[in-house]
Short mmCIF file of C-alpha atoms and ligand atoms in Angstrom, two decimals:
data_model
loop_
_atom_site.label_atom_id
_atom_site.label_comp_id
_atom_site.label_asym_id
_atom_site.label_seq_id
_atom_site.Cartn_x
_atom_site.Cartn_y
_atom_site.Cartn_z
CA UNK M 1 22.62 9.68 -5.93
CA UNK M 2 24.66 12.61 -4.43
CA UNK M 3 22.90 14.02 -1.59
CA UNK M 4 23.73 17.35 -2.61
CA UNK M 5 22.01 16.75 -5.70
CA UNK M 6 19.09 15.36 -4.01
CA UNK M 7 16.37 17.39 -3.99
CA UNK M 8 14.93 16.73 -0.39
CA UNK M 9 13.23 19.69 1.35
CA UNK M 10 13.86 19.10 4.64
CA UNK M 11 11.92 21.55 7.15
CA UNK M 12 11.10 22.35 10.44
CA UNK M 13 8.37 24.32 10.21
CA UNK M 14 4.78 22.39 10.35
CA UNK M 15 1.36 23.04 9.96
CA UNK M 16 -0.93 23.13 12.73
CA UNK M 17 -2.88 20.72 11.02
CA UNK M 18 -0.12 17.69 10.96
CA UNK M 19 -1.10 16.43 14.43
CA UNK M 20 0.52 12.22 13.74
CA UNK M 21 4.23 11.37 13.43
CA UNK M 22 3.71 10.25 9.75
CA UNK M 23 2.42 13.43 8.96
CA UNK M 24 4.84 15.49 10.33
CA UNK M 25 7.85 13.25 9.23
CA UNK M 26 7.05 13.09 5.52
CA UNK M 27 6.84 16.80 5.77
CA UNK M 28 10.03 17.24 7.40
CA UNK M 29 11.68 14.78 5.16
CA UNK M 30 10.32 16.41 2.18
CA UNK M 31 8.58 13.37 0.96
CA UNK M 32 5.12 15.36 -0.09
CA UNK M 33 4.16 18.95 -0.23
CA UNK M 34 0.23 19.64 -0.07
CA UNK M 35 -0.83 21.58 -2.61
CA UNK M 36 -4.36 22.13 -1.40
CA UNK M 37 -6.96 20.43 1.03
CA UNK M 38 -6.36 16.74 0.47
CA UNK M 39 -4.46 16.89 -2.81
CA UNK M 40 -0.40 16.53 -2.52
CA UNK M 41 2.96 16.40 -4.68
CA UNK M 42 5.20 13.60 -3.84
CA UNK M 43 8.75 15.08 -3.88
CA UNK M 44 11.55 12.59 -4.91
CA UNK M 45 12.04 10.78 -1.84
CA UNK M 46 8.36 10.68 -1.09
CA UNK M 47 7.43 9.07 -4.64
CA UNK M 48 10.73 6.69 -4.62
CA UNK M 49 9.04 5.26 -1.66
CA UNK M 50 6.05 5.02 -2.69
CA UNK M 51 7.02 3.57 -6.31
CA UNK M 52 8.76 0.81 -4.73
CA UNK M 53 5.41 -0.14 -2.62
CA UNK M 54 3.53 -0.54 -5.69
CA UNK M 55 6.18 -2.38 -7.34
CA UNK M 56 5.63 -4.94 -3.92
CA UNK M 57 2.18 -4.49 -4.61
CA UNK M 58 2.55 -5.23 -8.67
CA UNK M 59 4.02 -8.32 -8.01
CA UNK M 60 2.12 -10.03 -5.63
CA UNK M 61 -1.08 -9.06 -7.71
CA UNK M 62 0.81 -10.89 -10.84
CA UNK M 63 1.74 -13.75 -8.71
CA UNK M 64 -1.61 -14.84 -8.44
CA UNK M 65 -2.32 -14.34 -12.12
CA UNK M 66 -4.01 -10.79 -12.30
CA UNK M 67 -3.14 -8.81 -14.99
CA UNK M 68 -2.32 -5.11 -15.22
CA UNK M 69 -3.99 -2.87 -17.52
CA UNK M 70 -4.58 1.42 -16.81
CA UNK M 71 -7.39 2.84 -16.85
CA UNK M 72 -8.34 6.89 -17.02
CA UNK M 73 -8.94 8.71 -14.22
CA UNK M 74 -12.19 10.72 -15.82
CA UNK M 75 -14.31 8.79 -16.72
CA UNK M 76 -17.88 9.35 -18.42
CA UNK M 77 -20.98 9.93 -16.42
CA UNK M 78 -23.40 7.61 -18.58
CA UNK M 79 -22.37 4.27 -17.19
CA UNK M 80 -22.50 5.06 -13.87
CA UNK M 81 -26.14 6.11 -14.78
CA UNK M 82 -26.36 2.46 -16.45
CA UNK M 83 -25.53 1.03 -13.12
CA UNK M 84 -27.18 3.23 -11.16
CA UNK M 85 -24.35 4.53 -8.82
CA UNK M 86 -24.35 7.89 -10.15
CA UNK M 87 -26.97 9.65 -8.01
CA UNK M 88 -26.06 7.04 -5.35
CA UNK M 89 -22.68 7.95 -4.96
CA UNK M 90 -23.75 11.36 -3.23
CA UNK M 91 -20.80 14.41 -2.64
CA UNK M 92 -17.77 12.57 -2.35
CA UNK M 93 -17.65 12.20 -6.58
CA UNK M 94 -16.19 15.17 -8.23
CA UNK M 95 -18.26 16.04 -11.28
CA UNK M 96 -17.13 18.04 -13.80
CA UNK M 97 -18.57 18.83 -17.49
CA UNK M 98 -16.50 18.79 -20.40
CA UNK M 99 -16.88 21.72 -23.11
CA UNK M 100 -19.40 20.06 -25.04
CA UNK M 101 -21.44 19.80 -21.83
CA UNK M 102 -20.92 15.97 -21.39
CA UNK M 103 -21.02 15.28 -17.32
CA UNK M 104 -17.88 13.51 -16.62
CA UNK M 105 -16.62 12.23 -13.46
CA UNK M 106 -13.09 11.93 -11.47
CA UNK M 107 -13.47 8.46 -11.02
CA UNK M 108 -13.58 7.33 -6.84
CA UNK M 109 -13.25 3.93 -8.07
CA UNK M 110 -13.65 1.86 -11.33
CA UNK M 111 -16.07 -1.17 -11.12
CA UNK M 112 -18.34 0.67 -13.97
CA UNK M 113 -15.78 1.27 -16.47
CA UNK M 114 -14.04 -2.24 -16.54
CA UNK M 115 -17.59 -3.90 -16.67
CA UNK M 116 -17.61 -2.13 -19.53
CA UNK M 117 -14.61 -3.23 -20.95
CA UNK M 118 -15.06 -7.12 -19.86
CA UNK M 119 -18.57 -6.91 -21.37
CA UNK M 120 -17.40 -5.66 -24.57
CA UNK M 121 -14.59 -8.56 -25.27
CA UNK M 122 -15.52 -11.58 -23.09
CA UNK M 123 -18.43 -14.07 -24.46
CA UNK M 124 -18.13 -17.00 -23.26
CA UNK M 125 -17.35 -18.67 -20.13
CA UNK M 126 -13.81 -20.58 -22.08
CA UNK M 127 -12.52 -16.68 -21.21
CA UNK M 128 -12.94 -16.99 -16.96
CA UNK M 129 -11.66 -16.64 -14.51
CA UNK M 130 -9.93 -13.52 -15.06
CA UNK M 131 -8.65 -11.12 -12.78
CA UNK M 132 -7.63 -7.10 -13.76
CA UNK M 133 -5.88 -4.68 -12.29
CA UNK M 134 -4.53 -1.26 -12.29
CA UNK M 135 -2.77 1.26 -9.92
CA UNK M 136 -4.19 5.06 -10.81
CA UNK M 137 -4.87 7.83 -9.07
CA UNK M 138 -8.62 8.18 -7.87
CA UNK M 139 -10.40 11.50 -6.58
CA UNK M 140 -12.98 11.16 -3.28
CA UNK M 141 -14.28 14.63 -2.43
CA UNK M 142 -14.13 13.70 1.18
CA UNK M 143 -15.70 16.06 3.92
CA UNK M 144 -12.75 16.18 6.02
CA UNK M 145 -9.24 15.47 4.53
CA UNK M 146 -7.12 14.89 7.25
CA UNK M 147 -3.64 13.27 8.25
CA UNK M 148 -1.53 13.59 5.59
CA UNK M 149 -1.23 11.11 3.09
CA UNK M 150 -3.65 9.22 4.49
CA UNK M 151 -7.16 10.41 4.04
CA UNK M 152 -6.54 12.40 0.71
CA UNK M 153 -9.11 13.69 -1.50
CA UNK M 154 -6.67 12.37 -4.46
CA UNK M 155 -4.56 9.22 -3.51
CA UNK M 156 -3.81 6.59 -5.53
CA UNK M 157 -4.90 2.94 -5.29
CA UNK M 158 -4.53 -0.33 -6.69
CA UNK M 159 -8.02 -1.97 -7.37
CA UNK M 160 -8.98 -5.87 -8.70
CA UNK M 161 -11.63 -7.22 -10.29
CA UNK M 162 -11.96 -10.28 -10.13
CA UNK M 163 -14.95 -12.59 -13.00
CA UNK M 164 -16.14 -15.71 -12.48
CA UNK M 165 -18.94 -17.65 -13.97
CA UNK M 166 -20.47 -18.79 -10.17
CA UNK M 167 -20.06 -18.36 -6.85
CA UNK M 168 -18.08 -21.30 -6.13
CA UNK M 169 -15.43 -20.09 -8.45
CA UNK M 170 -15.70 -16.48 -7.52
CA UNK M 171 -15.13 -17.50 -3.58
CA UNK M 172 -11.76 -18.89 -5.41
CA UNK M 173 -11.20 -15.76 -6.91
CA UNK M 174 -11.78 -14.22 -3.37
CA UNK M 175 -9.63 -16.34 -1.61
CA UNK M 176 -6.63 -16.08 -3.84
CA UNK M 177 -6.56 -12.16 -3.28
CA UNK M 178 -7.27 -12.63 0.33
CA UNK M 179 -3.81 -14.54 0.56
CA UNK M 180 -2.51 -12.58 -1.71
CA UNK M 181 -3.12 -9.63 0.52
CA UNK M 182 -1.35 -10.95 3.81
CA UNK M 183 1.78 -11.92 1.54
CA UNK M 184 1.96 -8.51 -0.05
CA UNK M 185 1.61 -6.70 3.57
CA UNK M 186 4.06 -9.05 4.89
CA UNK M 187 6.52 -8.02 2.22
CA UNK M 188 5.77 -4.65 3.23
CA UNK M 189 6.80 -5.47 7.02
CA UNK M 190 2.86 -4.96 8.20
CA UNK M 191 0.73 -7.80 9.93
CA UNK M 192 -2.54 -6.56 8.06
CA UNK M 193 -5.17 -8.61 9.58
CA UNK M 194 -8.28 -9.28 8.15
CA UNK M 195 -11.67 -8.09 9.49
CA UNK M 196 -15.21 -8.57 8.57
CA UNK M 197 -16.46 -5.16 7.10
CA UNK M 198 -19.09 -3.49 6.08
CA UNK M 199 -19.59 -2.87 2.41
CA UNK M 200 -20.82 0.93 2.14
CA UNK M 201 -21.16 2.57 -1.40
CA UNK M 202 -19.09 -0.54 -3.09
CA UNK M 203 -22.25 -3.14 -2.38
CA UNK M 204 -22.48 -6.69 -1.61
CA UNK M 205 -22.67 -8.79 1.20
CA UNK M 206 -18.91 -9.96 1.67
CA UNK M 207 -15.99 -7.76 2.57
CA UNK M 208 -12.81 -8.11 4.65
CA UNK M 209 -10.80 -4.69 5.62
CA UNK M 210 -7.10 -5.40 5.95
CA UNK M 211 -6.28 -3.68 8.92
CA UNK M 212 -2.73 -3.00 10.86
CA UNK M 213 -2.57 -1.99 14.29
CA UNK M 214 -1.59 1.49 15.09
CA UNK M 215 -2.38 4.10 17.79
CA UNK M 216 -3.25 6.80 15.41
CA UNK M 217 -5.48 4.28 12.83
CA UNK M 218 -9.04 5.78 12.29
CA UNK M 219 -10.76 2.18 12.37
CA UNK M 220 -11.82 0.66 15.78
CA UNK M 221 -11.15 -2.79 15.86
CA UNK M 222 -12.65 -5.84 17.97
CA UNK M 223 -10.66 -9.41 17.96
CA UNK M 224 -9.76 -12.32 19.33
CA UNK M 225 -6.10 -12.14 20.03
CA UNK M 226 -5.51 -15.79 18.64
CA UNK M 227 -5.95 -14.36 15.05
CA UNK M 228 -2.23 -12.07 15.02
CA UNK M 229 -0.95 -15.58 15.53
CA UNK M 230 -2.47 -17.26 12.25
CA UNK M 231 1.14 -17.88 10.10
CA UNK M 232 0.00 -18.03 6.49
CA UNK M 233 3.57 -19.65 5.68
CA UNK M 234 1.58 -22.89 6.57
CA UNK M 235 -0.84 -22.32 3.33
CA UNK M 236 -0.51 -22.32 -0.37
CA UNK M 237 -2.12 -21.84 -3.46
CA UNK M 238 -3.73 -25.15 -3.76
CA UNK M 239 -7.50 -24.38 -3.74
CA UNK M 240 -8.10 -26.75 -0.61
CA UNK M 241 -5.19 -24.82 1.63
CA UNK M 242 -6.67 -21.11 0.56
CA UNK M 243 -10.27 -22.40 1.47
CA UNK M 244 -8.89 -23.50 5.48
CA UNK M 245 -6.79 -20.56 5.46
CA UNK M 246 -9.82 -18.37 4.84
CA UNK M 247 -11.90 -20.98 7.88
CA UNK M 248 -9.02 -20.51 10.15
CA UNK M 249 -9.90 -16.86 9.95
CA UNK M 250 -13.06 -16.83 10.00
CA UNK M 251 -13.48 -18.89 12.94
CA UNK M 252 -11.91 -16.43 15.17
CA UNK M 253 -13.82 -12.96 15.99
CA UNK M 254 -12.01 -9.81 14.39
CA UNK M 255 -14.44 -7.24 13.07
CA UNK M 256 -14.48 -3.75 12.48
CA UNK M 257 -16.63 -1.03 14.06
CA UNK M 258 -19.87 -1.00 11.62
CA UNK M 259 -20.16 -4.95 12.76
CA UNK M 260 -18.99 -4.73 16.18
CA UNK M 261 -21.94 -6.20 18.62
CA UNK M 262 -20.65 -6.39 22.23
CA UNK M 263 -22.74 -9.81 23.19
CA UNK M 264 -21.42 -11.59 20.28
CA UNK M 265 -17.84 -10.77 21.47
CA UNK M 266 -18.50 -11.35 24.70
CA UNK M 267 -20.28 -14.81 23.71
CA UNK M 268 -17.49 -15.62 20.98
CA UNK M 269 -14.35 -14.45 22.71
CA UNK M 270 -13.61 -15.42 26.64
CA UNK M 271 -12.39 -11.45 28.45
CA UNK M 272 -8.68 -12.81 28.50
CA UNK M 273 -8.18 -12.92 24.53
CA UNK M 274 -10.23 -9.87 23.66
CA UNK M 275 -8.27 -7.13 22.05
CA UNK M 276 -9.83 -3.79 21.46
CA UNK M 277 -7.58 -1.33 20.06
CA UNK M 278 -7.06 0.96 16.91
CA UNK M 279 -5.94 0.55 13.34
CA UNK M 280 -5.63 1.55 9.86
CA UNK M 281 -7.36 -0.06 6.86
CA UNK M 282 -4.42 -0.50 3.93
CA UNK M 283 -6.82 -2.87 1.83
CA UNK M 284 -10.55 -3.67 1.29
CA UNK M 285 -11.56 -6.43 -0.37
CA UNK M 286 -15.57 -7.28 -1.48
CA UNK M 287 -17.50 -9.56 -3.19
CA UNK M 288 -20.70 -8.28 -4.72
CA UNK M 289 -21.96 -11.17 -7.35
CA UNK M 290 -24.25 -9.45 -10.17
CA UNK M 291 -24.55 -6.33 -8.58
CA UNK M 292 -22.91 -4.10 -11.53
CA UNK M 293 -22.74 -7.37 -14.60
CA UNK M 294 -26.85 -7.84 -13.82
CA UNK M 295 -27.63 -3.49 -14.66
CA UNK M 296 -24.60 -3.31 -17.08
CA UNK M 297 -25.43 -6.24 -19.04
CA UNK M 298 -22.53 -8.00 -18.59
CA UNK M 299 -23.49 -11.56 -19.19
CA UNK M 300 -21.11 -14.54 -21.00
CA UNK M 301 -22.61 -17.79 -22.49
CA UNK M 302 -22.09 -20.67 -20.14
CA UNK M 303 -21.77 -24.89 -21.30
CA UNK M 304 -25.19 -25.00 -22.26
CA UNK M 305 -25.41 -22.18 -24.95
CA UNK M 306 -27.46 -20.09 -22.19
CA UNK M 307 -26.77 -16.44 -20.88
CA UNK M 308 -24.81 -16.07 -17.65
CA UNK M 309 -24.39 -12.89 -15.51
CA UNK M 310 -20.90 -12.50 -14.41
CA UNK M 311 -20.29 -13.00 -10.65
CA UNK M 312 -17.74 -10.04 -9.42
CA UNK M 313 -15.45 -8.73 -6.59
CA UNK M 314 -13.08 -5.81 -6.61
CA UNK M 315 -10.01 -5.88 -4.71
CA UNK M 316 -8.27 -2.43 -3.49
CA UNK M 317 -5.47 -1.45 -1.37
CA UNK M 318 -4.39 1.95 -0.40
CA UNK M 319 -0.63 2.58 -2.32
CA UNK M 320 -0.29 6.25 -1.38
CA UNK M 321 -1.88 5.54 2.17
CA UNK M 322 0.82 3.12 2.81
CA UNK M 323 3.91 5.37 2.73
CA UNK M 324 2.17 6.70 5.66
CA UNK M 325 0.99 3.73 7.40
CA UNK M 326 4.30 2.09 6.90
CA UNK M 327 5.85 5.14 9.00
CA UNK M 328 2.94 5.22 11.94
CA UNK M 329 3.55 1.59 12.11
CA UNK M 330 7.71 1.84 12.37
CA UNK M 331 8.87 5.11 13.70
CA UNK M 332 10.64 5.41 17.09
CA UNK M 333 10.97 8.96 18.41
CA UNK M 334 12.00 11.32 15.17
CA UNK M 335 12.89 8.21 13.11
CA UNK M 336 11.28 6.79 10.17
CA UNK M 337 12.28 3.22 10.16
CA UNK M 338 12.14 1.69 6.75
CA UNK M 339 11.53 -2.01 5.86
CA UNK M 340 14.10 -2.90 3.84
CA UNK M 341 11.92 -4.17 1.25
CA UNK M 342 10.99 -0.14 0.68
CA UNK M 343 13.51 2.18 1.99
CA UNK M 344 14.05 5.27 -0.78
CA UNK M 345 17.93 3.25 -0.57
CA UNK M 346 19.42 0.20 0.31
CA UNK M 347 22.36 2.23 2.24
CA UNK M 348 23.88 5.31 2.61
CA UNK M 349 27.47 6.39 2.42
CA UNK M 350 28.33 8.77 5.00
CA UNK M 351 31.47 10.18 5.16
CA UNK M 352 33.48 12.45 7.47
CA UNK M 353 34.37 15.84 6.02
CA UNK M 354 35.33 17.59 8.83
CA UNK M 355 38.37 20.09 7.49
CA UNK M 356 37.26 19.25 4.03
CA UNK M 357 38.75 15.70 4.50
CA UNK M 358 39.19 15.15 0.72
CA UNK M 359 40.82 11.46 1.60
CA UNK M 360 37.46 10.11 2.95
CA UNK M 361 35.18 11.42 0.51
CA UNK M 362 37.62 9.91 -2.33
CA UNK M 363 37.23 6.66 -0.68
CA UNK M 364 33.22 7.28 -0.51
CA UNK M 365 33.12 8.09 -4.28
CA UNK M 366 35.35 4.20 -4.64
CA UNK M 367 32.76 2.77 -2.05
CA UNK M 368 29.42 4.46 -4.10
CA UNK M 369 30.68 3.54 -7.66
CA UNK M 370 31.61 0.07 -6.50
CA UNK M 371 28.02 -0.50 -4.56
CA UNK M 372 26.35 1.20 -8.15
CA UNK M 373 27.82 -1.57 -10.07
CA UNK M 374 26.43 -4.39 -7.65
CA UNK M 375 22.54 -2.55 -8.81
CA UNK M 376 22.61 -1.69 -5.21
CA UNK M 377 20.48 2.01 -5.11
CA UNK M 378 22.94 3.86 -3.16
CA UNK M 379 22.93 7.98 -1.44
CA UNK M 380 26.01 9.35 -0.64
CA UNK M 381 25.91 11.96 1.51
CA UNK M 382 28.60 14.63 0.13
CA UNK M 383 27.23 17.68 1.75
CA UNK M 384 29.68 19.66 4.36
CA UNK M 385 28.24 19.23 7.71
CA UNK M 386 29.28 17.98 11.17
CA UNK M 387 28.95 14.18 11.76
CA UNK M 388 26.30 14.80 14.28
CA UNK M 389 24.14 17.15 11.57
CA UNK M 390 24.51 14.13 9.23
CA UNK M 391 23.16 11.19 11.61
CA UNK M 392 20.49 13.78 12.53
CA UNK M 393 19.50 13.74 9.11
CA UNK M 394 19.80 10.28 8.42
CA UNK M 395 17.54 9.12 11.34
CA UNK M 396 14.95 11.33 9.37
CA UNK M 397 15.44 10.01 6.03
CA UNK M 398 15.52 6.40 7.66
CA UNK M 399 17.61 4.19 4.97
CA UNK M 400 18.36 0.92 6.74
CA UNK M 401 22.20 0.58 6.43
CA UNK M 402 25.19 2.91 6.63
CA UNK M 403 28.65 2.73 5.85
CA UNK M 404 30.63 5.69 7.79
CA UNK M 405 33.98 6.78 6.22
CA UNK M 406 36.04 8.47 9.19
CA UNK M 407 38.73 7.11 11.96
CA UNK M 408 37.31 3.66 12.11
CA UNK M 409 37.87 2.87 8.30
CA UNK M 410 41.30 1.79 6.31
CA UNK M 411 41.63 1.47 2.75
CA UNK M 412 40.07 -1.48 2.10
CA UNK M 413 37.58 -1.58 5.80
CA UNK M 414 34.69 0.28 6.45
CA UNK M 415 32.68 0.82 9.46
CA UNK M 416 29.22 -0.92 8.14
CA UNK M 417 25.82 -0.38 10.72
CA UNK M 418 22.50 -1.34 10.34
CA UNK M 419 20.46 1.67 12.45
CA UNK M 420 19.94 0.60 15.82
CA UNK M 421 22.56 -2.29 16.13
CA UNK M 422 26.12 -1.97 16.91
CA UNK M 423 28.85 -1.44 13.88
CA UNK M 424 31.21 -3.95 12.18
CA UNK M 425 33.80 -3.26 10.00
CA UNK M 426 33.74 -5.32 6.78
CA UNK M 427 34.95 -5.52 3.61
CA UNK M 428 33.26 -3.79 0.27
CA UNK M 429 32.84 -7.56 -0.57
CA UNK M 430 31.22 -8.46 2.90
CA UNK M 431 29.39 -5.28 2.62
CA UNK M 432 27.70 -6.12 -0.81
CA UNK M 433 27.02 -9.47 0.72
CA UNK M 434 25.16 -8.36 3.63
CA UNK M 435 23.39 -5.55 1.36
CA UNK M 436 22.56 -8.33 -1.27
CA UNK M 437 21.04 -10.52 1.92
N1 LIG R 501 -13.49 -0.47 -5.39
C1 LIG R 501 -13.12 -0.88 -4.06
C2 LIG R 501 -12.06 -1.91 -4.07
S1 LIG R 501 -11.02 -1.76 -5.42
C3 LIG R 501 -12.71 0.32 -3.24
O1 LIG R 501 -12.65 1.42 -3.74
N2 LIG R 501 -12.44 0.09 -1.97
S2 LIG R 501 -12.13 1.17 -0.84
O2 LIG R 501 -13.02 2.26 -0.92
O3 LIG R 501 -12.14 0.50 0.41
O4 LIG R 501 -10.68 1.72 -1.07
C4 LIG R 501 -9.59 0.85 -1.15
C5 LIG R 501 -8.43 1.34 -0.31
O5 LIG R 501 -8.04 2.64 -0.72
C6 LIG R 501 -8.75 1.49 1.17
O6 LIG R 501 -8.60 0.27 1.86
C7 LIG R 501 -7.72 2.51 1.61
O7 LIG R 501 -6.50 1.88 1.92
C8 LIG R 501 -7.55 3.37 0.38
N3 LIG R 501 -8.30 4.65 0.51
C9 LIG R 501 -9.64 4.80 0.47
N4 LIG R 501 -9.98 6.10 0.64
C10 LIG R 501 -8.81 6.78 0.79
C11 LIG R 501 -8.49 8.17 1.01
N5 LIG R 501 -9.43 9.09 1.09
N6 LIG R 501 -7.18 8.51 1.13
C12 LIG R 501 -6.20 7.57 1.04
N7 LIG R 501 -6.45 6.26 0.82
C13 LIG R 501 -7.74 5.86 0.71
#
């Protein structure tokens, strides 16, 4: 992409109302525009972002063998009424008739409607475990949308659902996304640690919030400070290793506010390892047995011919939130600082054009088609400015890696820097290389 063709926003004025850095940055960047109380558009750059996230988050949730389907985002009123959420579920639901009168719903999350459609195909317990995904936009009418992207009245989520035939199975099931969640946050450059939680409108007795530090996160956090130091590198998928993984956790004290009880910290952790600090919840995970197959009817036939209620968890984990998080978790100063793994691109060209220097943005237009053929997603930044407007720019915009085309380059050598280190000039072969890396 030509950066003259991109069409990036970028602003200086702010509303009063975008009081933390990743607020303010996506707004400047011209990532999102709000288009009322909680409800946004995500501009190019702020949707290329976020589309790679969820293709992160896509394929860790396929790795463990859940499979994708879509589901709407209105959804009818009757089986929540079956399950008995529908009164439950209080303000934050947006209800909304159709013209025949029917009450529909903007669905806040979706454990009614795929009981519905696991009930209506599965039969028999040959069928489990499955797991089920999707990544959809949900609506929350909540009281007081606030920073950004990140408490939205519409964001858009990935959420499980996980079906087992017991609990031993399900706690598999459980497990298996638990991992699945540090490896996927990981990816994303986030330590997301996992804390006992309360279960609110979802139900059930189990739940972990994913949490990652951050001065600006809305979730008060209590833990013992040997649990950033668990390395899940030393685990893997074999039932036995998932089950110590989730004991090595759960021996160590890390819950969130709703469980916090200051004698059981002070019995479980001694002063010098207590942490007490702030965060932000990227992912919830919860395990709630019968409590929507048992009103919905969702039963299979088990090994002995007899009917078996399904045991189920959901699984969720905040995609839009995360542009966000990712940026309250990286900046420095003005700077969004990408992980590589999620960067809008993999490097930017930028060349010197002082008195219209034709010669370097020739060799750019080599470099860019060169780079395009090696699938690398490359912006080349054509637009006639000073150097110093350009860097200023590109600290916003945070891409990883540049190449700068001015004194320091030949033909055939570029000056090559990854932001925040010291240059090198290289080769377009070394370049690809290190790019590839
Ligand atoms: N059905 C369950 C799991 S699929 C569920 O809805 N869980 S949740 O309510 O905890 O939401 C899952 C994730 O969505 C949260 O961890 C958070 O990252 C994100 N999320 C929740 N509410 C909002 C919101 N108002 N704005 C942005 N992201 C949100």
């Amino acid at each position: 992409m030509f950066l003259s063709k991109l069409f990036l926003p970028i602003t200086k004025n702010l509303p009063s109302d975008a009081k933390i850095k990743s607020h303010q940055l996506m707004l400047r960047a011209g990532m999102i525009k709000q288009s009322s109380a909680g409800i946004y558009s995500w501009l190019p750059l702020g949707l290329k972002v976020m589309k790679k996230i969820e293709q992160v988050v896509r394929e860790e949730q396929n790795k463990i063998g859940a499979q994708e389907l879509l589901m709407p985002t209105i959804q009818s009123a009757d089986l929540w009424k079956e399950s008995g959420r529908y009164n439950d579920y209080g303000e934050e639901m947006l209800r909304i008739k159709d013209r025949q009168g029917r009450e529909m719903l903007y669905g806040p999350t979706n454990e009614e409607l795929i009981t519905d459609i696991f009930r209506s195909s599965i039969k028999s317990y040959k069928a489990l475990p499955q797991m089920l995904y999707h990544i959809q936009w949900k609506f929350r009418d909540e009281i007081r949308p606030r920073f950004g992207v990140m408490r939205c009245r519409e964001f858009f989520m990935k959420d499980a659902y996980s079906f087992d035939l017991n609990d031993t199975n399900a706690e598999i099931s459980y497990n298996k996304m638990f991992f699945s969640y540090l490896k996927t946050f990981k990816r994303l450059g986030l330590q997301a640690i996992p804390m006992s939680a309360d279960t609110g409108p979802i139900g059930g007795d189990l739940s972990h919030e994913f949490i990652i530090l951050a001065e600006t996160g809305e979730s008060k956090i209590y833990a013992d400070k040997n649990i950033f130091n668990i390395n899940i590198e030393n685990y893997d998928f074999e039932k036995e290793s998932l089950k110590k993984m989730r004991t090595d956790y759960s021996s160590l004290y890390a819950v969130t506010d709703e469980k916090f009880e200051k004698k059981n910290f002070d019995k479980e952790v001694p002063k010098k390892n207590q942490v007490m600090t702030k965060g932000i919840e990227v992912g919830h995970i919860f395990y709630f047995g019968d409590k929507y197959s048992d009103p919905l009817n969702c039963f299979v036939d088990n090994q002995d011919g007899k009917k078996n209620s399904i045991k189920m968890g959901s699984y969720g984990i905040g995609v839009s939130r995360l542009v966000g998080a990712i940026i309250e978790a990286k900046y420095e100063n003005e700077i969004m600082k990408w992980p590589k793994s999620v960067s809008p691109y993999d490097v930017v060209i930028i060349p010197s054009l002082s008195k219209n220097n034709i010669e370097n943005l020739t060799k750019s237009i080599k470099i860019y088609q060169y780079l395009k053929k090696q699938n690398i997603d490359v912006l080349l930044d054509d637009v006639d400015e000073s150097m110093s407007q350009k860097f200023k720019k590109h600290d916003l915009i945070g891409v990883p890696y540049q190449i700068i085309v001015g004194s320091n380059s030949t033909d055939t050598k570029f000056e090559f820097k990854e932001v925040n280190s010291a240059s090198s000039i290289l080769s377009l072969d070394e370049i690809k290389l290190k790019l590839k890396n």
